[in-house]
mmCIF file of C-alpha atoms in Angstrom:
data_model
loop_
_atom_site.group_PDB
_atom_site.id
_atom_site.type_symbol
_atom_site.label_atom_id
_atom_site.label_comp_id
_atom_site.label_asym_id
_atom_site.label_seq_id
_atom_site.Cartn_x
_atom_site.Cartn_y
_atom_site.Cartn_z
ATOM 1 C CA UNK A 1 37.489 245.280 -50.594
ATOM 2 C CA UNK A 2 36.702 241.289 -50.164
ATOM 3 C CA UNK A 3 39.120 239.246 -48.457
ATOM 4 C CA UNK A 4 38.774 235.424 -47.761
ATOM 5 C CA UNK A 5 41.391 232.505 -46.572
ATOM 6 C CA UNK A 6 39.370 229.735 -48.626
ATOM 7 C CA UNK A 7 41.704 227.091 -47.973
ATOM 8 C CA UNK A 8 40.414 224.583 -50.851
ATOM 9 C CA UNK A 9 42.871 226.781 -53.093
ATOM 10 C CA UNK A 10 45.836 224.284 -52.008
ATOM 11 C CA UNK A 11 44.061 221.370 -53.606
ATOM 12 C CA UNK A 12 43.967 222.733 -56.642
ATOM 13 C CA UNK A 13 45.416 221.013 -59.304
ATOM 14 C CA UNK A 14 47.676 221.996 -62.157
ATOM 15 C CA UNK A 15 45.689 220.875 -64.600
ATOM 16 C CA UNK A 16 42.089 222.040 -63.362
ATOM 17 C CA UNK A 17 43.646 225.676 -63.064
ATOM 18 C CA UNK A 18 44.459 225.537 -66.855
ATOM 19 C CA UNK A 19 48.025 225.230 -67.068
ATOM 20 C CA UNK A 20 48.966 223.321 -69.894
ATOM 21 C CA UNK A 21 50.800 219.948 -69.881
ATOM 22 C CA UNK A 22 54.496 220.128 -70.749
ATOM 23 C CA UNK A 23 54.694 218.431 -74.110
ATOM 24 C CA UNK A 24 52.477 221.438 -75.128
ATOM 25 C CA UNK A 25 53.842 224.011 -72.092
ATOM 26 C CA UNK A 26 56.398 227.202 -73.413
ATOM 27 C CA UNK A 27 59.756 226.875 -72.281
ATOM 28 C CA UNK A 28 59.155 229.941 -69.990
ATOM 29 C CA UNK A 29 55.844 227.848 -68.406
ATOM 30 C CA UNK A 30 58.573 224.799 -68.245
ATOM 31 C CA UNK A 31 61.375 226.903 -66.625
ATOM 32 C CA UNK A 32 58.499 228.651 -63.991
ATOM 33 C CA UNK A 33 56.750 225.614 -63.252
ATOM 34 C CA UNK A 34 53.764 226.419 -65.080
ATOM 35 C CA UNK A 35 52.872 223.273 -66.371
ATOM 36 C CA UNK A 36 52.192 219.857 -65.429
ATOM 37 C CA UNK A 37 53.923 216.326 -65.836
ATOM 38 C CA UNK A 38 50.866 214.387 -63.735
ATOM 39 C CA UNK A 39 47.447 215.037 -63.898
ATOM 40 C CA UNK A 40 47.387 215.354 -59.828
ATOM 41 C CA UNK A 41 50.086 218.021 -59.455
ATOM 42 C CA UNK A 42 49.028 220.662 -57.329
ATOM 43 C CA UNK A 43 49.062 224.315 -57.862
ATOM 44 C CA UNK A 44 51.716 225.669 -55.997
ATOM 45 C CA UNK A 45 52.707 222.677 -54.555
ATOM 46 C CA UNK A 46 49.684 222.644 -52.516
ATOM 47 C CA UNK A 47 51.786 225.748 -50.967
ATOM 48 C CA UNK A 48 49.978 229.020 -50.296
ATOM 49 C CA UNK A 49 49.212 231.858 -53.137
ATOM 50 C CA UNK A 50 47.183 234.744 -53.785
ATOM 51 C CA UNK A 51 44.690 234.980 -56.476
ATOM 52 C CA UNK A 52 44.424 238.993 -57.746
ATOM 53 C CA UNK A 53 41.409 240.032 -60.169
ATOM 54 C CA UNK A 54 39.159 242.780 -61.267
ATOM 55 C CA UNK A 55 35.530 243.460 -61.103
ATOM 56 C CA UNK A 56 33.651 245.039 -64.332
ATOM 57 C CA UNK A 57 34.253 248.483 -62.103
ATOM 58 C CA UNK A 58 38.164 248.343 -61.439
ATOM 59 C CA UNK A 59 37.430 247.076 -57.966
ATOM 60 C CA UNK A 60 40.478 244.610 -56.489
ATOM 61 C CA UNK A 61 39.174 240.863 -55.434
ATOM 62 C CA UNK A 62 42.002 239.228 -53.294
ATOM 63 C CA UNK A 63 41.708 235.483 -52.598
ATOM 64 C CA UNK A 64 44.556 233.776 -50.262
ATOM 65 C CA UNK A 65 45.172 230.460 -49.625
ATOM 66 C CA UNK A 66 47.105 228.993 -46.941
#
């Protein structure tokens, strides 16, 4: 298993991550914050997350900002 603290994940913005803007967001995006207002909103609000994904094989990739 790979595990990394790569703390350039908090400067992540909304937009760069590929959330959409909220004149074209889902009210569910709107209601969880999924969406973006500003083009400089951060992810999280620049708050700490974990990023979860899968290799070709199955294998678990965790990525954790803080």
């Amino acid at each position: 298993m790979y595990n990394s603290s790569p703390p350039q994940l908090r400067t992540l913005k909304k937009k760069d991550v590929g959330l959409p803007n909220v004149d074209d967001a889902t009210e569910r995006q709107k209601r969880d914050g999924m969406c973006w207002k500003n083009e400089d909103e951060l992810y999280n609000d620049g708050g700490a997350f974990k990023i979860t994904c899968r290799d070709d094989r199955g294998g678990c990739c965790y990525h954790y900002s803080r």
